[in-house]
Coordinates of N, CA and C in Angstrom, one line a residue:
X1 N 11.2 -8.8 4.9 CA 11.5 -9.2 6.2 C 10.4 -8.5 7.1
X2 N 9.8 -9.2 8.0 CA 8.9 -8.6 8.9 C 9.6 -7.7 9.9
X3 N 8.9 -6.8 10.4 CA 9.6 -5.9 11.4 C 9.8 -6.6 12.7
X4 N 11.0 -6.8 13.0 CA 11.3 -7.5 14.3 C 12.1 -6.6 15.2
X5 N 12.7 -5.6 14.8 CA 13.4 -4.7 15.6 C 12.6 -3.4 15.8
X6 N 13.3 -2.3 16.1 CA 12.6 -1.0 16.3 C 11.9 -0.6 15.0
X7 N 10.9 0.2 15.2 CA 10.2 0.8 14.1 C 11.1 1.7 13.3
X8 N 11.2 1.5 12.0 CA 12.0 2.3 11.2 C 11.5 3.8 11.2
X9 N 12.4 4.7 11.1 CA 12.0 6.1 11.0 C 11.3 6.3 9.7
X10 N 10.2 7.1 9.8 CA 9.5 7.5 8.6 C 10.3 8.4 7.7
X11 N 10.0 8.5 6.4 CA 10.7 9.4 5.5 C 10.8 10.8 6.1
X12 N 11.8 11.5 5.8 CA 12.1 12.8 6.4 C 10.9 13.8 6.3
X13 N 10.6 14.4 7.5 CA 9.6 15.4 7.6 C 8.2 14.9 7.8
X14 N 8.0 13.6 8.0 CA 6.7 13.0 8.1 C 6.7 12.1 9.3
X15 N 5.5 11.7 9.8 CA 5.3 10.7 10.7 C 4.5 9.6 10.0
X16 N 4.6 8.3 10.5 CA 3.8 7.2 9.9 C 2.3 7.6 9.9
X17 N 1.8 8.2 11.0 CA 0.4 8.5 11.0 C 0.0 9.5 9.9
X18 N 0.9 10.5 9.7 CA 0.6 11.5 8.7 C 0.6 10.9 7.3
X19 N 1.5 10.0 7.1 CA 1.5 9.3 5.8 C 0.3 8.4 5.6
X20 N -0.1 7.7 6.6 CA -1.3 6.9 6.5 C -2.5 7.8 6.3
X21 N -2.6 9.0 6.8 CA -3.7 9.9 6.6 C -3.7 10.3 5.1
X22 N -2.6 10.4 4.5 CA -2.6 10.7 3.0 C -3.2 9.5 2.3
X23 N -2.8 8.3 2.7 CA -3.4 7.1 2.0 C -4.9 7.0 2.3
X24 N -5.3 7.4 3.5 CA -6.7 7.4 3.7 C -7.5 8.4 2.9
X25 N -6.9 9.6 2.6 CA -7.5 10.6 1.7 C -7.7 10.0 0.4
X26 N -6.7 9.2 -0.1 CA -6.9 8.5 -1.4 C -8.0 7.5 -1.3
X27 N -8.1 6.8 -0.3 CA -9.1 5.8 -0.1 C -10.5 6.4 -0.1
X28 N -10.6 7.5 0.6 CA -11.9 8.2 0.6 C -12.3 8.7 -0.7
X29 N -11.3 9.2 -1.5 CA -11.6 9.7 -2.9 C -12.1 8.5 -3.7
X30 N -11.6 7.3 -3.5 CA -12.0 6.2 -4.3 C -13.4 5.8 -3.9
X31 N -13.7 5.8 -2.6 CA -15.1 5.5 -2.1 C -16.1 6.5 -2.7
X32 N -15.7 7.7 -2.8 CA -16.7 8.7 -3.4 C -17.0 8.4 -4.9
X33 N -16.2 7.6 -5.5 CA -16.5 7.2 -6.9 C -17.1 5.8 -7.0
X34 N -17.3 5.2 -5.8 CA -17.9 3.8 -5.8 C -16.9 2.7 -5.8
X35 N -15.6 3.1 -5.7 CA -14.5 2.0 -5.7 C -14.3 1.6 -4.2
X36 N -13.9 0.3 -4.1 CA -13.5 -0.1 -2.7 C -12.5 0.8 -2.2
X37 N -12.7 1.3 -1.0 CA -11.8 2.4 -0.4 C -10.5 1.9 0.1
X38 N -9.6 1.7 -0.8 CA -8.2 1.4 -0.5 C -7.4 2.5 -1.1
X39 N -6.5 3.1 -0.4 CA -5.6 4.2 -0.9 C -4.2 3.9 -0.5
X40 N -3.3 4.4 -1.4 CA -1.8 4.2 -1.1 C -1.1 5.5 -1.5
X41 N 0.1 5.7 -0.9 CA 1.1 6.7 -1.3 C 2.4 6.1 -1.2
X42 N 3.3 6.6 -2.0 CA 4.7 6.1 -2.1 C 5.6 7.3 -1.7
X43 N 6.4 7.1 -0.7 CA 7.3 8.2 -0.2 C 8.8 7.8 -0.4
X44 N 9.6 8.8 -0.8 CA 11.0 8.6 -0.9 C 11.7 8.9 0.5
X45 N 12.9 8.5 0.6 CA 13.7 8.7 1.9 C 13.7 10.2 2.3
X46 N 13.7 11.1 1.3 CA 13.8 12.5 1.6 C 12.4 13.1 2.0
X47 N 11.4 12.2 2.0 CA 10.1 12.7 2.4 C 9.2 13.1 1.2
X48 N 9.7 13.1 0.0 CA 9.0 13.4 -1.2 C 7.9 12.4 -1.4
X49 N 6.6 12.9 -1.6 CA 5.5 11.9 -1.9 C 5.6 11.8 -3.4
X50 N 6.0 10.6 -3.9 CA 6.2 10.4 -5.3 C 4.9 10.2 -6.1
X51 N 3.9 9.5 -5.4 CA 2.7 9.2 -6.1 C 1.7 8.7 -5.1
X52 N 0.4 8.8 -5.5 CA -0.7 8.2 -4.7 C -1.8 7.8 -5.6
X53 N -2.6 6.9 -5.1 CA -3.8 6.5 -5.9 C -4.7 5.7 -5.0
X54 N -5.9 5.5 -5.5 CA -6.9 4.7 -4.9 C -7.3 3.6 -5.8
X55 N -8.0 2.6 -5.3 CA -8.5 1.5 -6.2 C -9.3 2.1 -7.4
X56 N -9.1 1.5 -8.6 CA -9.9 2.0 -9.7 C -10.3 0.8 -10.6
X57 N -10.4 -0.3 -10.0 CA -10.8 -1.5 -10.8 C -12.1 -1.3 -11.6
X58 N -13.1 -0.8 -10.9 CA -14.4 -0.6 -11.6 C -14.3 0.5 -12.7
X59 N -13.8 1.6 -12.3 CA -13.8 2.7 -13.3 C -12.9 2.5 -14.5
X60 N -11.8 1.7 -14.3 CA -10.9 1.4 -15.4 C -11.2 0.0 -16.1
X61 N -12.1 -0.7 -15.5 CA -12.4 -2.1 -16.0 C -11.1 -2.9 -16.1
X62 N -10.4 -2.8 -15.0 CA -9.0 -3.4 -14.9 C -8.8 -4.1 -13.6
X63 N -8.7 -5.4 -13.6 CA -8.6 -6.1 -12.3 C -7.2 -5.9 -11.6
X64 N -6.3 -5.3 -12.3 CA -5.0 -5.0 -11.7 C -4.9 -3.5 -11.2
X65 N -6.0 -2.8 -11.3 CA -6.0 -1.4 -10.9 C -6.2 -1.2 -9.4
X66 N -5.4 -1.9 -8.6 CA -5.4 -1.7 -7.2 C -4.6 -0.4 -6.8
X67 N -4.8 0.1 -5.7 CA -4.2 1.4 -5.3 C -2.7 1.2 -5.3
X68 N -2.1 0.1 -4.9 CA -0.7 -0.1 -4.9 C -0.1 -0.1 -6.3
X69 N -0.7 -0.8 -7.2 CA -0.2 -0.9 -8.5 C -0.3 0.4 -9.2
X70 N -1.4 1.2 -9.1 CA -1.5 2.5 -9.7 C -0.4 3.4 -9.1
X71 N -0.2 3.3 -7.8 CA 0.8 4.2 -7.2 C 2.2 3.9 -7.7
X72 N 2.5 2.6 -7.8 CA 3.8 2.2 -8.4 C 4.0 2.7 -9.8
X73 N 3.0 2.5 -10.6 CA 3.0 3.0 -12.0 C 3.3 4.5 -12.1
X74 N 2.6 5.2 -11.3 CA 2.7 6.7 -11.4 C 4.1 7.1 -10.9
X75 N 4.6 6.5 -9.8 CA 5.9 6.9 -9.3 C 7.0 6.5 -10.3
X76 N 6.9 5.3 -10.9 CA 7.9 4.9 -11.9 C 7.9 5.9 -13.1
X77 N 6.7 6.3 -13.5 CA 6.7 7.2 -14.6 C 7.3 8.6 -14.2
X78 N 7.0 9.0 -13.0 CA 7.5 10.3 -12.5 C 9.0 10.3 -12.5
X79 N 9.6 9.2 -12.0 CA 11.1 9.2 -11.8 C 11.8 8.6 -13.1
X80 N 11.0 8.0 -14.0 CA 11.6 7.5 -15.2 C 12.4 6.2 -15.0
X81 N 11.9 5.4 -14.0 CA 12.6 4.1 -13.7 C 11.6 3.2 -12.9
X82 N 11.5 2.0 -13.3 CA 10.6 1.1 -12.6 C 11.2 0.6 -11.3
X83 N 12.4 0.8 -11.1 CA 13.0 0.4 -9.8 C 12.8 1.6 -8.8
X84 N 12.2 1.3 -7.7 CA 11.8 2.3 -6.8 C 12.5 2.2 -5.5
X85 N 13.8 1.9 -5.6 CA 14.7 1.8 -4.4 C 14.6 3.0 -3.5
X86 N 14.7 2.7 -2.2 CA 14.7 3.8 -1.2 C 13.3 4.4 -1.0
X87 N 12.3 3.7 -1.3 CA 10.9 4.2 -1.1 C 10.1 3.3 -0.1
X88 N 9.1 3.8 0.4 CA 8.2 3.1 1.3 C 6.8 3.3 0.8
X89 N 6.0 2.2 0.7 CA 4.6 2.3 0.3 C 3.8 2.3 1.6
X90 N 2.9 3.3 1.7 CA 1.9 3.3 2.8 C 0.6 3.1 2.2
X91 N -0.1 2.0 2.7 CA -1.4 1.6 2.1 C -2.4 1.3 3.2
X92 N -3.7 1.6 2.9 CA -4.7 1.5 4.0 C -5.1 0.0 4.3
X93 N -4.8 -0.9 3.3 CA -5.2 -2.3 3.5 C -4.0 -3.2 3.1
X94 N -3.8 -4.2 3.9 CA -2.7 -5.2 3.6 C -2.7 -5.6 2.2
X95 N -1.6 -5.5 1.5 CA -1.6 -5.9 0.0 C -1.9 -7.3 -0.2
X96 N -2.5 -7.5 -1.4 CA -2.8 -8.9 -1.9 C -1.5 -9.5 -2.5
X97 N -1.6 -10.7 -3.0 CA -0.5 -11.4 -3.6 C 0.0 -10.7 -4.9
X98 N -0.9 -10.2 -5.7 CA -0.5 -9.5 -6.9 C 0.3 -8.3 -6.6
X99 N -0.2 -7.5 -5.6 CA 0.5 -6.3 -5.2 C 1.8 -6.5 -4.5
X100 N 1.9 -7.6 -3.7 CA 3.1 -7.9 -3.0 C 4.2 -8.3 -4.0
X101 N 3.8 -9.0 -5.1 CA 4.8 -9.4 -6.1 C 5.3 -8.1 -6.9
X102 N 4.4 -7.2 -7.2 CA 4.8 -5.9 -7.8 C 5.7 -5.1 -6.9
X103 N 5.5 -5.1 -5.6 CA 6.3 -4.4 -4.7 C 7.7 -5.0 -4.7
X104 N 7.8 -6.3 -4.7 CA 9.1 -6.9 -4.8 C 9.9 -6.6 -6.1
X105 N 9.2 -6.7 -7.2 CA 9.8 -6.3 -8.5 C 10.2 -4.9 -8.6
X106 N 9.5 -4.0 -7.9 CA 9.8 -2.6 -8.0 C 10.9 -2.2 -7.0
X107 N 11.3 -3.1 -6.2 CA 12.4 -2.9 -5.2 C 12.1 -1.9 -4.1
X108 N 10.8 -1.8 -3.7 CA 10.4 -0.9 -2.7 C 11.1 -1.4 -1.4
X109 N 11.5 -0.5 -0.5 CA 12.2 -0.9 0.7 C 11.3 -1.4 1.8
X110 N 10.1 -0.8 1.9 CA 9.2 -1.2 3.0 C 7.8 -0.9 2.7
X111 N 6.9 -1.5 3.4 CA 5.5 -1.4 3.3 C 4.9 -1.2 4.7
X112 N 4.1 -0.1 4.8 CA 3.3 0.2 6.1 C 1.9 0.1 5.7
X113 N 1.1 -0.8 6.3 CA -0.3 -0.9 6.0 C -1.2 -0.7 7.2
X114 N -2.4 -0.4 7.0 CA -3.3 -0.1 8.0 C -4.1 -1.3 8.5
X115 N -5.2 -1.7 7.8 CA -6.0 -2.8 8.2 C -5.4 -4.1 7.6
X116 N -5.5 -5.1 8.4 CA -5.1 -6.5 7.9 C -6.3 -7.0 7.0
X117 N -5.9 -7.9 6.1 CA -7.0 -8.4 5.2 C -7.0 -10.0 5.4
X118 N -7.9 -10.4 6.3 CA -8.0 -11.9 6.6 C -8.4 -12.7 5.4
X119 N -8.9 -12.1 4.3 CA -9.4 -12.8 3.1 C -8.4 -13.0 2.0
X120 N -7.5 -11.9 1.9 CA -6.6 -11.9 0.7 C -5.3 -11.3 1.1
X121 N -5.0 -11.0 2.3 CA -3.7 -10.3 2.7 C -2.6 -11.3 2.5
X122 N -1.6 -10.8 1.7 CA -0.4 -11.6 1.4 C 0.9 -11.1 2.0
X123 N 0.7 -10.3 3.1 CA 1.9 -9.8 3.8 C 2.1 -10.6 5.1
X124 N 0.9 -10.8 5.8 CA 1.0 -11.6 7.0 C -0.3 -12.4 7.3
X125 N -1.4 -12.0 6.8 CA -2.7 -12.6 7.1 C -2.9 -14.0 6.5
X126 N -2.8 -14.1 5.2 CA -3.0 -15.4 4.5 C -1.7 -16.0 4.0
X127 N -0.8 -15.2 3.8 CA 0.5 -15.6 3.2 C 1.6 -14.6 3.6
X128 N 2.8 -15.0 3.8 CA 3.9 -14.1 4.0 C 4.7 -14.0 2.7
X129 N 4.2 -13.3 1.7 CA 4.8 -13.3 0.4 C 6.1 -12.7 0.4
X130 N 6.4 -11.7 1.2 CA 7.7 -11.1 1.3 C 8.8 -12.0 1.8
X131 N 8.4 -13.1 2.5 CA 9.3 -14.0 3.1 C 9.6 -15.2 2.2
X132 N 9.0 -15.3 1.0 CA 9.2 -16.4 0.1 C 10.7 -16.5 -0.2
X133 N 11.3 -17.7 -0.2 CA 12.8 -17.8 -0.3 C 13.3 -17.5 -1.7
X134 N 12.5 -17.5 -2.7 CA 13.1 -17.3 -4.1 C 13.1 -15.8 -4.5
X135 N 12.6 -14.9 -3.6 CA 12.7 -13.5 -4.0 C 14.2 -13.0 -4.0
X136 N 14.5 -12.1 -4.9 CA 15.8 -11.5 -4.9 C 15.9 -10.1 -4.2
X137 N 14.8 -9.8 -3.5 CA 14.7 -8.5 -2.8 C 13.9 -8.7 -1.5
X138 N 14.3 -8.2 -0.4 CA 13.6 -8.3 0.8 C 12.9 -6.9 1.1
X139 N 11.7 -7.0 1.6 CA 10.9 -5.8 2.0 C 10.5 -5.9 3.4
X140 N 10.8 -4.9 4.2 CA 10.3 -4.9 5.6 C 8.9 -4.4 5.6
X141 N 8.1 -4.8 6.6 CA 6.7 -4.4 6.6 C 6.3 -4.2 8.1
X142 N 5.3 -3.3 8.2 CA 4.7 -3.0 9.5 C 3.2 -2.8 9.3
X143 N 2.4 -3.5 10.0 CA 0.9 -3.4 9.9 C 0.3 -2.8 11.1
X144 N -1.0 -2.4 10.9 CA -1.7 -1.8 12.0 C -1.7 -0.3 12.2
X145 N -1.0 0.4 11.2 CA -0.9 1.9 11.4 C -2.3 2.5 11.1
X146 N -2.9 3.1 12.1 CA -4.2 3.6 12.1 C -5.2 2.5 11.6
X147 N -4.9 1.3 12.0 CA -5.6 0.1 11.6 C -7.1 0.2 11.8
X148 N -7.5 0.7 13.0 CA -9.0 0.8 13.3 C -9.7 1.7 12.3
X149 N -9.1 2.8 12.1 CA -9.6 3.8 11.1 C -9.7 3.3 9.7
X150 N -8.7 2.6 9.3 CA -8.7 2.0 7.9 C -9.7 0.9 7.8
X151 N -9.8 0.1 8.8 CA -10.8 -1.0 8.8 C -12.2 -0.4 8.9
X152 N -12.5 0.6 9.6 CA -13.8 1.2 9.7 C -14.2 1.8 8.4
X153 N -13.3 2.4 7.6 CA -13.7 2.9 6.3 C -14.2 1.8 5.4
X154 N -13.5 0.7 5.4 CA -13.9 -0.4 4.6 C -15.2 -1.0 5.1
X155 N -15.3 -1.2 6.4 CA -16.6 -1.8 6.9 C -17.8 -0.9 6.6
X156 N -17.6 0.4 6.8 CA -18.7 1.3 6.5 C -19.1 1.3 5.1
X157 N -18.1 1.2 4.2 CA -18.4 1.2 2.8 C -19.2 0.0 2.4
X158 N -18.8 -1.2 2.9 CA -19.5 -2.4 2.5 C -20.9 -2.5 3.2
X159 N -21.1 -1.9 4.4 CA -22.4 -1.9 5.0 C -23.3 -1.0 4.2
X160 N -22.8 0.1 3.6 CA -23.7 0.9 2.8 C -24.1 0.3 1.5
X161 N -23.2 -0.6 1.0 CA -23.5 -1.3 -0.3 C -24.5 -2.4 -0.1
X162 N -24.7 -2.9 1.1 CA -25.5 -4.1 1.3 C -27.0 -3.7 1.4

């Protein structure tokens, strides 16, 4: 469900901006290795940061190694359950369709993203994947958190590559 009411409170002990800065740290770590700079962290209601990751498609030779997927895998392994109820994913770029599907299956409560992705964003830009009627789990979402900073990181990365 898109965010239509008041902004939900962030996990205990954090602000949304602070959590996005953690995701940006992950994204910068990925950029340092030549990966597209997208980073994500997963936080529990109590404020525990369960996992974080950056894109690793190139280094792992894995088209599914997006920051969101790797974060979900690490968090599920940490807690011993693939169901991640009561968590919020904070990610520097709007999730794609693959990642949106994984978030639904993991039962994540919400997604906060930074930059919109007009080419492949499946939360609100190209598709509203969380609103598809056949899902058995609803995810709230909020975009634009430190969006300019997240977009600048991506823009600068690709300008350097050209």
